[in-house]
Amino acid sequence: MNQNNTQYEKIFQNILELLDPASREQALAELNKKKDTYEDLAPILWNSFGVMTILLQEIVSIYPYLFSPNITTQLLNRTGCAINLLQCIASHNDTRSLFLRTHILYFLYPFLKTNNRNRSIEYLRKATLFLISSMVKNDNKDAIEFLISSEIIPLFLRIIEVGTDAEKNFAIIIIYKILCCDSGLIYICQSINRFRAVEITLKMVLDSLPTTQSLPMAKYVIRCYARLAENQKIREILSKYLPGIFNDMSILHIIKDDNNTKRCLSSLLISLSPNQ
């Protein structure tokens, strides 16, 4: 028996252990260790009897503690492992559509909705944002249209406003990926209120850049503005009310070593110039 077969036997053994409450915690941890090593772990998990139900049970078991300052490390680790395994499934080409179709993602929304700033909850919120960002990483249209239909964009905007730096980075990447999809750009630009909500949040990030000096945030905010400017109606608005940080070019210091972002900013400013 070769080593590959032995490793897969261990995966199936872990799945059997997952079905037993007595060995579930250890099985979750072992499967979590394997999620980045075995490309077909996601379809194995998806097609194994009872696994998805167990993962959802682990997710909902922490709901009563979302507003509590005291979450045990044991419970936090189990829920974190469950989210990580769902991320493995949500980002895999063979299981992503199935994951979306079953609306399992809704079970993770409470981690985004809570205002609890406890570090334990922040860990779960960050894990959820990472799951969503990996799901839309390759501009997957089905994933982006699911997010649009679930009206979750205001939650991402709020996280950009009040979240930790890591949460903000994930959320702004997700907003950018939504804008990259034509249906996402249309959705945000078809309502002036929707556009204003996004633009106000982006401007708030811009205003904070002289303090944070965050290149990732600067890069994605510029790309968001560039994508918004591809809509003619929005381009006309932006040409009149472009944030001051663009006009005085103080953002250039932050992006000075990122040639792609500098080109994107240059193209944005040209598209918004009066001669265009």
CSV table of C-alpha atoms in Angstrom, one decimal:
chain,number,residue,atom,x,y,z
A,1,MET,CA,0.0,0.0,0.0
A,2,ASN,CA,1.5,3.3,-1.0
A,3,GLN,CA,1.8,6.4,1.2
A,4,ASN,CA,-1.0,8.2,-0.6
A,5,ASN,CA,-3.5,5.4,0.1
A,6,THR,CA,-2.5,5.4,3.7
A,7,GLN,CA,-3.1,9.1,4.0
A,8,TYR,CA,-6.5,8.8,2.5
A,9,GLU,CA,-7.3,6.0,4.9
A,10,LYS,CA,-6.5,8.4,7.7
A,11,ILE,CA,-8.9,11.0,6.3
A,12,PHE,CA,-11.7,8.4,6.1
A,13,GLN,CA,-10.9,7.3,9.7
A,14,ASN,CA,-11.1,11.0,10.8
A,15,ILE,CA,-14.5,11.2,9.2
A,16,LEU,CA,-15.7,8.2,11.0
A,17,GLU,CA,-14.4,9.7,14.2
A,18,LEU,CA,-16.2,12.9,13.4
A,19,LEU,CA,-19.5,11.0,13.6
A,20,ASP,CA,-18.8,10.0,17.2
A,21,PRO,CA,-19.3,12.8,19.7
A,22,ALA,CA,-16.6,11.4,21.9
A,23,SER,CA,-13.9,11.7,19.3
A,24,ARG,CA,-15.4,14.6,17.3
A,25,GLU,CA,-13.2,17.4,18.7
A,26,GLN,CA,-10.0,15.6,17.8
A,27,ALA,CA,-11.3,14.6,14.4
A,28,LEU,CA,-12.2,18.3,13.6
A,29,ALA,CA,-8.6,19.3,14.5
A,30,GLU,CA,-7.1,16.5,12.4
A,31,LEU,CA,-9.2,17.3,9.3
A,32,ASN,CA,-8.5,21.0,9.7
A,33,LYS,CA,-4.7,20.2,9.5
A,34,LYS,CA,-5.3,18.3,6.2
A,35,LYS,CA,-7.4,20.9,4.5
A,36,ASP,CA,-4.5,22.7,2.7
A,37,THR,CA,-2.7,19.4,1.8
A,38,TYR,CA,-5.4,17.3,0.1
A,39,GLU,CA,-7.0,19.0,-2.9
A,40,ASP,CA,-10.0,16.6,-2.9
A,41,LEU,CA,-10.7,16.8,0.8
A,42,ALA,CA,-13.7,19.2,0.0
A,43,PRO,CA,-15.6,16.7,-2.2
A,44,ILE,CA,-14.8,13.9,0.3
A,45,LEU,CA,-16.3,15.9,3.1
A,46,TRP,CA,-19.3,17.0,1.1
A,47,ASN,CA,-20.2,13.5,0.0
A,48,SER,CA,-19.6,11.8,3.3
A,49,PHE,CA,-22.7,10.9,5.3
A,50,GLY,CA,-23.5,13.3,8.1
A,51,VAL,CA,-20.5,15.5,7.8
A,52,MET,CA,-22.3,18.7,6.7
A,53,THR,CA,-24.9,18.3,9.5
A,54,ILE,CA,-22.1,17.9,12.1
A,55,LEU,CA,-20.2,21.0,10.8
A,56,LEU,CA,-23.4,23.1,11.0
A,57,GLN,CA,-24.1,21.7,14.5
A,58,GLU,CA,-20.6,23.0,15.5
A,59,ILE,CA,-21.4,26.4,14.1
A,60,VAL,CA,-24.8,26.9,15.8
A,61,SER,CA,-23.5,25.5,19.1
A,62,ILE,CA,-21.7,28.8,19.7
A,63,TYR,CA,-24.7,31.1,18.9
A,64,PRO,CA,-25.7,31.4,22.6
A,65,TYR,CA,-22.3,32.8,23.4
A,66,LEU,CA,-22.1,35.5,20.6
A,67,PHE,CA,-22.8,38.2,23.1
A,68,SER,CA,-20.9,36.7,26.0
A,69,PRO,CA,-17.4,37.8,27.1
A,70,ASN,CA,-16.6,34.2,28.1
A,71,ILE,CA,-16.2,31.6,25.4
A,72,THR,CA,-14.2,28.6,26.2
A,73,THR,CA,-11.1,27.9,24.1
A,74,GLN,CA,-12.5,24.4,23.5
A,75,LEU,CA,-15.7,25.7,22.0
A,76,LEU,CA,-13.9,28.4,20.0
A,77,ASN,CA,-11.4,25.9,18.5
A,78,ARG,CA,-14.2,23.5,17.5
A,79,THR,CA,-16.2,26.3,15.8
A,80,GLY,CA,-13.1,27.7,14.1
A,81,CYS,CA,-12.2,24.2,12.7
A,82,ALA,CA,-15.8,23.9,11.4
A,83,ILE,CA,-15.6,27.2,9.6
A,84,ASN,CA,-12.2,26.3,8.2
A,85,LEU,CA,-13.6,23.1,6.8
A,86,LEU,CA,-16.5,24.9,5.3
A,87,GLN,CA,-14.0,27.3,3.7
A,88,CYS,CA,-12.3,24.3,2.1
A,89,ILE,CA,-15.7,23.3,0.6
A,90,ALA,CA,-16.8,26.8,-0.4
A,91,SER,CA,-13.6,27.5,-2.3
A,92,HIS,CA,-13.3,24.2,-4.1
A,93,ASN,CA,-14.4,24.1,-7.8
A,94,ASP,CA,-16.3,20.9,-7.4
A,95,THR,CA,-18.2,21.9,-4.3
A,96,ARG,CA,-18.6,25.7,-4.4
A,97,SER,CA,-21.9,25.7,-6.4
A,98,LEU,CA,-23.3,23.0,-4.2
A,99,PHE,CA,-22.3,24.9,-1.1
A,100,LEU,CA,-24.0,28.1,-2.4
A,101,ARG,CA,-27.1,26.3,-3.5
A,102,THR,CA,-27.8,25.0,0.0
A,103,HIS,CA,-27.5,28.5,1.5
A,104,ILE,CA,-25.1,27.1,4.2
A,105,LEU,CA,-23.4,30.5,4.2
A,106,TYR,CA,-26.4,32.0,6.0
A,107,PHE,CA,-25.3,30.1,9.1
A,108,LEU,CA,-22.1,32.2,9.3
A,109,TYR,CA,-23.8,35.6,8.9
A,110,PRO,CA,-24.4,35.9,12.7
A,111,PHE,CA,-20.6,36.2,13.1
A,112,LEU,CA,-20.6,39.2,10.8
A,113,LYS,CA,-23.7,40.8,12.3
A,114,THR,CA,-22.7,40.8,16.0
A,115,ASN,CA,-21.2,44.0,17.5
A,116,ASN,CA,-19.3,42.0,20.0
A,117,ARG,CA,-15.6,43.1,19.9
A,118,ASN,CA,-14.4,40.2,22.0
A,119,ARG,CA,-11.3,38.7,20.5
A,120,SER,CA,-12.9,35.2,20.3
A,121,ILE,CA,-15.7,36.6,18.2
A,122,GLU,CA,-13.3,38.6,16.1
A,123,TYR,CA,-11.5,35.4,15.3
A,124,LEU,CA,-14.7,33.8,14.1
A,125,ARG,CA,-15.6,36.9,12.1
A,126,LYS,CA,-12.2,36.9,10.4
A,127,ALA,CA,-12.5,33.2,9.6
A,128,THR,CA,-15.9,33.9,8.0
A,129,LEU,CA,-14.6,36.8,6.0
A,130,PHE,CA,-11.7,34.7,4.8
A,131,LEU,CA,-14.2,32.0,3.7
A,132,ILE,CA,-16.1,34.5,1.7
A,133,SER,CA,-13.0,36.2,0.2
A,134,SER,CA,-11.7,32.8,-0.9
A,135,MET,CA,-15.1,32.0,-2.4
A,136,VAL,CA,-15.0,35.1,-4.6
A,137,LYS,CA,-11.2,35.0,-5.2
A,138,ASN,CA,-11.4,34.0,-8.8
A,139,ASP,CA,-14.3,36.4,-9.6
A,140,ASN,CA,-16.8,33.5,-9.4
A,141,LYS,CA,-20.0,34.8,-10.7
A,142,ASP,CA,-22.3,32.4,-8.8
A,143,ALA,CA,-20.7,33.3,-5.5
A,144,ILE,CA,-20.9,37.1,-6.2
A,145,GLU,CA,-24.5,36.9,-7.3
A,146,PHE,CA,-25.3,34.9,-4.1
A,147,LEU,CA,-23.8,37.7,-2.0
A,148,ILE,CA,-25.8,40.3,-3.9
A,149,SER,CA,-29.0,38.4,-3.5
A,150,SER,CA,-28.4,37.9,0.2
A,151,GLU,CA,-28.1,41.7,0.7
A,152,ILE,CA,-25.0,41.3,2.8
A,153,ILE,CA,-23.1,44.3,1.3
A,154,PRO,CA,-24.1,46.7,4.1
A,155,LEU,CA,-22.5,44.2,6.6
A,156,PHE,CA,-19.2,44.4,4.7
A,157,LEU,CA,-19.4,48.2,4.7
A,158,ARG,CA,-19.9,48.3,8.4
A,159,ILE,CA,-16.9,45.9,9.0
A,160,ILE,CA,-14.8,48.3,6.9
A,161,GLU,CA,-15.9,51.1,9.1
A,162,VAL,CA,-15.5,49.5,12.6
A,163,GLY,CA,-13.6,46.2,12.1
A,164,THR,CA,-10.0,45.4,12.9
A,165,ASP,CA,-7.4,46.0,10.2
A,166,ALA,CA,-7.5,42.3,9.1
A,167,GLU,CA,-11.3,42.4,9.0
A,168,LYS,CA,-11.3,45.6,7.0
A,169,ASN,CA,-8.8,44.1,4.5
A,170,PHE,CA,-11.0,41.1,3.9
A,171,ALA,CA,-14.2,43.1,3.6
A,172,ILE,CA,-12.8,45.6,1.1
A,173,ILE,CA,-11.4,42.8,-1.1
A,174,ILE,CA,-14.9,41.3,-1.1
A,175,ILE,CA,-16.4,44.6,-2.1
A,176,TYR,CA,-13.9,45.0,-4.9
A,177,LYS,CA,-14.6,41.4,-6.1
A,178,ILE,CA,-18.3,42.2,-6.2
A,179,LEU,CA,-17.6,45.4,-8.2
A,180,CYS,CA,-15.5,43.4,-10.6
A,181,CYS,CA,-18.5,41.3,-11.6
A,182,ASP,CA,-20.7,43.2,-14.1
A,183,SER,CA,-23.9,42.3,-12.2
A,184,GLY,CA,-22.2,43.6,-9.0
A,185,LEU,CA,-21.3,46.9,-10.6
A,186,ILE,CA,-24.8,47.3,-12.0
A,187,TYR,CA,-26.4,46.4,-8.6
A,188,ILE,CA,-24.3,49.0,-6.7
A,189,CYS,CA,-24.7,51.7,-9.3
A,190,GLN,CA,-28.4,51.3,-10.1
A,191,SER,CA,-29.3,53.0,-6.8
A,192,ILE,CA,-27.8,56.3,-5.8
A,193,ASN,CA,-28.3,55.4,-2.1
A,194,ARG,CA,-26.4,52.1,-2.7
A,195,PHE,CA,-23.6,53.9,-4.5
A,196,ARG,CA,-23.4,56.6,-1.8
A,197,ALA,CA,-23.2,54.0,1.0
A,198,VAL,CA,-20.2,52.3,-0.8
A,199,GLU,CA,-18.5,55.6,-1.7
A,200,ILE,CA,-18.9,57.1,1.8
A,201,THR,CA,-17.2,54.0,3.2
A,202,LEU,CA,-14.4,54.1,0.6
A,203,LYS,CA,-13.8,57.8,1.3
A,204,MET,CA,-13.6,57.1,5.1
A,205,VAL,CA,-10.8,54.5,4.3
A,206,LEU,CA,-9.1,57.1,2.1
A,207,ASP,CA,-9.2,59.7,4.9
A,208,SER,CA,-7.6,57.2,7.3
A,209,LEU,CA,-4.7,56.3,4.9
A,210,PRO,CA,-2.3,59.2,6.0
A,211,THR,CA,-2.5,57.6,9.5
A,212,THR,CA,-2.6,53.9,8.7
A,213,GLN,CA,-0.3,54.0,5.7
A,214,SER,CA,-1.9,50.7,4.6
A,215,LEU,CA,-0.9,49.7,1.1
A,216,PRO,CA,-3.4,46.8,0.9
A,217,MET,CA,-6.2,49.2,1.8
A,218,ALA,CA,-5.0,51.9,-0.6
A,219,LYS,CA,-4.6,49.4,-3.4
A,220,TYR,CA,-8.1,48.1,-3.2
A,221,VAL,CA,-9.8,51.4,-2.5
A,222,ILE,CA,-8.2,52.8,-5.7
A,223,ARG,CA,-9.3,49.7,-7.6
A,224,CYS,CA,-12.9,50.1,-6.3
A,225,TYR,CA,-13.0,53.7,-7.4
A,226,ALA,CA,-11.6,52.8,-10.8
A,227,ARG,CA,-14.2,50.1,-11.3
A,228,LEU,CA,-17.0,52.4,-10.2
A,229,ALA,CA,-15.8,55.0,-12.7
A,230,GLU,CA,-16.5,52.6,-15.5
A,231,ASN,CA,-20.2,53.4,-15.0
A,232,GLN,CA,-21.0,56.6,-16.9
A,233,LYS,CA,-23.5,58.0,-14.4
A,234,ILE,CA,-21.1,57.3,-11.5
A,235,ARG,CA,-18.1,58.7,-13.4
A,236,GLU,CA,-19.9,62.0,-13.8
A,237,ILE,CA,-20.6,62.1,-10.1
A,238,LEU,CA,-17.0,61.2,-9.2
A,239,SER,CA,-15.6,63.8,-11.6
A,240,LYS,CA,-17.3,66.5,-9.5
A,241,TYR,CA,-16.8,65.1,-6.0
A,242,LEU,CA,-13.5,63.2,-6.1
A,243,PRO,CA,-12.0,62.8,-2.6
A,244,GLY,CA,-9.4,65.4,-1.8
A,245,ILE,CA,-6.6,62.8,-1.2
A,246,PHE,CA,-6.7,62.0,-5.0
A,247,ASN,CA,-6.5,65.7,-5.9
A,248,ASP,CA,-3.5,66.5,-3.8
A,249,MET,CA,-1.9,63.2,-4.7
A,250,SER,CA,-0.8,62.5,-1.1
A,251,ILE,CA,-1.8,58.9,-1.7
A,252,LEU,CA,1.2,58.5,-4.0
A,253,HIS,CA,3.6,58.2,-1.1
A,254,ILE,CA,1.7,55.1,0.1
A,255,ILE,CA,1.6,53.4,-3.3
A,256,LYS,CA,5.1,54.5,-4.5
A,257,ASP,CA,6.4,51.0,-4.7
A,258,ASP,CA,3.3,49.4,-6.3
A,259,ASN,CA,3.5,50.1,-10.1
A,260,ASN,CA,0.2,48.4,-10.9
A,261,THR,CA,-1.7,50.5,-8.4
A,262,LYS,CA,0.0,53.7,-9.6
A,263,ARG,CA,-1.1,52.9,-13.2
A,264,CYS,CA,-4.6,52.2,-11.9
A,265,LEU,CA,-4.7,55.6,-10.1
A,266,SER,CA,-3.4,57.3,-13.2
A,267,SER,CA,-6.1,55.7,-15.4
A,268,LEU,CA,-8.7,56.7,-12.9
A,269,LEU,CA,-7.7,60.3,-12.8
A,270,ILE,CA,-7.5,60.5,-16.6
A,271,SER,CA,-11.0,59.0,-16.9
A,272,LEU,CA,-12.3,61.6,-14.5
A,273,SER,CA,-10.6,64.6,-16.1
A,274,PRO,CA,-12.8,67.3,-17.8
A,275,ASN,CA,-11.5,66.5,-21.3
A,276,GLN,CA,-12.7,62.9,-21.2
